[in-house]
């Protein structure tokens, strides 16, 4: 993940149980889709989110460039087990965001940010999750972000 990207796991709503920290639990389960059906037409639907990349491995498919807006899907034995999204905050793309949220809603899923924040598939929660991320701080002012990181590194030592 690049500093300007926010990572989200795409997690089935049904595996998010009411608990103290459901986001962290969802992130720890790398196979969150193993027992839940992923949309069978996901390839076609994700092609409306980002351009499909040439797949050299049928168990790892991607849409979008590595350092840009990207969707990654892992499969085992032809069944999707995990899906992840990376959002490029250098140049916000409203079409990517809208298509992504439509896909997430259609999959009966939520987005879970790396820190465990659960994001419902609506524009207000999605925008708030982007704006409160380190990637947003970096994309808004790279020099200030890097300076704050080196200061906190100095404080740790």
mmCIF file of C-alpha atoms in Angstrom, residues 24-127:
data_model
loop_
_atom_site.group_PDB
_atom_site.id
_atom_site.type_symbol
_atom_site.label_atom_id
_atom_site.label_comp_id
_atom_site.label_asym_id
_atom_site.label_seq_id
_atom_site.Cartn_x
_atom_site.Cartn_y
_atom_site.Cartn_z
ATOM 1 C CA UNK A 24 -10.580 -6.008 13.970
ATOM 2 C CA UNK A 25 -12.139 -9.466 14.073
ATOM 3 C CA UNK A 26 -13.173 -9.141 10.427
ATOM 4 C CA UNK A 27 -9.665 -8.106 9.435
ATOM 5 C CA UNK A 28 -8.139 -11.051 11.269
ATOM 6 C CA UNK A 29 -10.275 -13.461 9.245
ATOM 7 C CA UNK A 30 -8.523 -13.387 5.894
ATOM 8 C CA UNK A 31 -11.173 -15.707 4.441
ATOM 9 C CA UNK A 32 -14.240 -13.628 5.272
ATOM 10 C CA UNK A 33 -16.095 -14.776 2.124
ATOM 11 C CA UNK A 34 -15.337 -18.493 2.574
ATOM 12 C CA UNK A 35 -18.784 -19.280 3.998
ATOM 13 C CA UNK A 36 -20.749 -16.511 2.244
ATOM 14 C CA UNK A 37 -21.524 -16.326 -1.472
ATOM 15 C CA UNK A 38 -19.699 -13.557 -3.320
ATOM 16 C CA UNK A 39 -21.742 -12.132 -6.217
ATOM 17 C CA UNK A 40 -21.431 -14.597 -9.110
ATOM 18 C CA UNK A 41 -21.211 -11.755 -11.646
ATOM 19 C CA UNK A 42 -18.454 -9.974 -9.714
ATOM 20 C CA UNK A 43 -16.055 -9.812 -12.672
ATOM 21 C CA UNK A 44 -18.544 -7.904 -14.798
ATOM 22 C CA UNK A 45 -19.630 -5.691 -11.922
ATOM 23 C CA UNK A 46 -16.062 -4.898 -10.830
ATOM 24 C CA UNK A 47 -15.182 -4.007 -14.428
ATOM 25 C CA UNK A 48 -17.532 -1.028 -13.944
ATOM 26 C CA UNK A 49 -15.505 -0.027 -10.862
ATOM 27 C CA UNK A 50 -12.017 -0.226 -12.443
ATOM 28 C CA UNK A 51 -10.325 -1.712 -15.497
ATOM 29 C CA UNK A 52 -9.508 -5.409 -15.104
ATOM 30 C CA UNK A 53 -5.820 -6.305 -15.049
ATOM 31 C CA UNK A 54 -4.472 -9.279 -16.943
ATOM 32 C CA UNK A 55 -4.639 -12.202 -14.549
ATOM 33 C CA UNK A 56 -1.680 -14.545 -14.503
ATOM 34 C CA UNK A 57 -3.173 -16.368 -11.533
ATOM 35 C CA UNK A 58 -6.848 -17.368 -11.381
ATOM 36 C CA UNK A 59 -6.729 -17.262 -7.587
ATOM 37 C CA UNK A 60 -5.738 -13.566 -7.453
ATOM 38 C CA UNK A 61 -7.582 -11.097 -9.669
ATOM 39 C CA UNK A 62 -7.219 -7.327 -9.755
ATOM 40 C CA UNK A 63 -8.997 -4.331 -11.187
ATOM 41 C CA UNK A 64 -7.113 -1.032 -11.420
ATOM 42 C CA UNK A 65 -3.399 -0.161 -11.132
ATOM 43 C CA UNK A 66 -1.321 -1.165 -8.120
ATOM 44 C CA UNK A 67 -0.671 2.393 -6.959
ATOM 45 C CA UNK A 68 -4.107 3.785 -7.864
ATOM 46 C CA UNK A 69 -7.724 2.867 -7.205
ATOM 47 C CA UNK A 70 -7.729 -0.910 -7.064
ATOM 48 C CA UNK A 71 -9.846 -3.931 -6.158
ATOM 49 C CA UNK A 72 -8.210 -7.279 -5.333
ATOM 50 C CA UNK A 73 -10.058 -10.607 -5.128
ATOM 51 C CA UNK A 74 -8.591 -13.882 -3.819
ATOM 52 C CA UNK A 75 -10.136 -17.278 -4.576
ATOM 53 C CA UNK A 76 -9.519 -20.859 -3.556
ATOM 54 C CA UNK A 77 -10.875 -23.685 -5.668
ATOM 55 C CA UNK A 78 -12.956 -21.253 -7.723
ATOM 56 C CA UNK A 79 -14.641 -19.700 -4.669
ATOM 57 C CA UNK A 80 -13.917 -16.121 -3.593
ATOM 58 C CA UNK A 81 -12.478 -16.037 -0.082
ATOM 59 C CA UNK A 82 -11.328 -12.426 0.301
ATOM 60 C CA UNK A 83 -11.730 -9.028 -1.347
ATOM 61 C CA UNK A 84 -9.848 -5.812 -0.676
ATOM 62 C CA UNK A 85 -10.099 -2.250 -1.993
ATOM 63 C CA UNK A 86 -7.420 0.434 -2.212
ATOM 64 C CA UNK A 87 -8.499 4.034 -2.723
ATOM 65 C CA UNK A 88 -6.026 6.538 -4.195
ATOM 66 C CA UNK A 89 -6.412 9.875 -2.411
ATOM 67 C CA UNK A 90 -4.046 11.814 -4.666
ATOM 68 C CA UNK A 91 -6.875 12.280 -7.163
ATOM 69 C CA UNK A 92 -10.302 11.404 -5.824
ATOM 70 C CA UNK A 93 -12.396 9.701 -8.477
ATOM 71 C CA UNK A 94 -16.115 10.095 -7.823
ATOM 72 C CA UNK A 95 -17.005 7.510 -10.496
ATOM 73 C CA UNK A 96 -14.783 4.921 -8.788
ATOM 74 C CA UNK A 97 -16.301 5.730 -5.395
ATOM 75 C CA UNK A 98 -19.900 5.578 -6.651
ATOM 76 C CA UNK A 99 -19.350 2.306 -8.535
ATOM 77 C CA UNK A 100 -17.517 0.813 -5.549
ATOM 78 C CA UNK A 101 -20.305 1.713 -3.120
ATOM 79 C CA UNK A 102 -22.917 0.272 -5.508
ATOM 80 C CA UNK A 103 -20.931 -2.980 -5.694
ATOM 81 C CA UNK A 104 -20.554 -3.158 -1.896
ATOM 82 C CA UNK A 105 -24.297 -2.583 -1.381
ATOM 83 C CA UNK A 106 -25.139 -5.208 -4.011
ATOM 84 C CA UNK A 107 -22.846 -7.704 -2.291
ATOM 85 C CA UNK A 108 -24.578 -7.132 1.086
ATOM 86 C CA UNK A 109 -21.218 -6.087 2.475
ATOM 87 C CA UNK A 110 -19.445 -3.302 4.336
ATOM 88 C CA UNK A 111 -15.968 -1.835 4.029
ATOM 89 C CA UNK A 112 -13.606 -2.283 6.975
ATOM 90 C CA UNK A 113 -10.649 0.081 7.125
ATOM 91 C CA UNK A 114 -7.288 -1.311 8.256
ATOM 92 C CA UNK A 115 -7.744 0.240 11.720
ATOM 93 C CA UNK A 116 -11.067 -1.597 12.151
ATOM 94 C CA UNK A 117 -13.444 1.237 11.285
ATOM 95 C CA UNK A 118 -16.583 -0.215 9.707
ATOM 96 C CA UNK A 119 -17.867 1.842 6.793
ATOM 97 C CA UNK A 120 -21.423 1.436 5.559
ATOM 98 C CA UNK A 121 -21.698 1.675 1.759
ATOM 99 C CA UNK A 122 -23.007 5.233 1.583
ATOM 100 C CA UNK A 123 -21.230 8.363 0.431
ATOM 101 C CA UNK A 124 -21.249 10.119 3.829
ATOM 102 C CA UNK A 125 -19.560 7.274 5.723
ATOM 103 C CA UNK A 126 -17.175 6.556 2.844
ATOM 104 C CA UNK A 127 -16.113 10.218 2.607
#
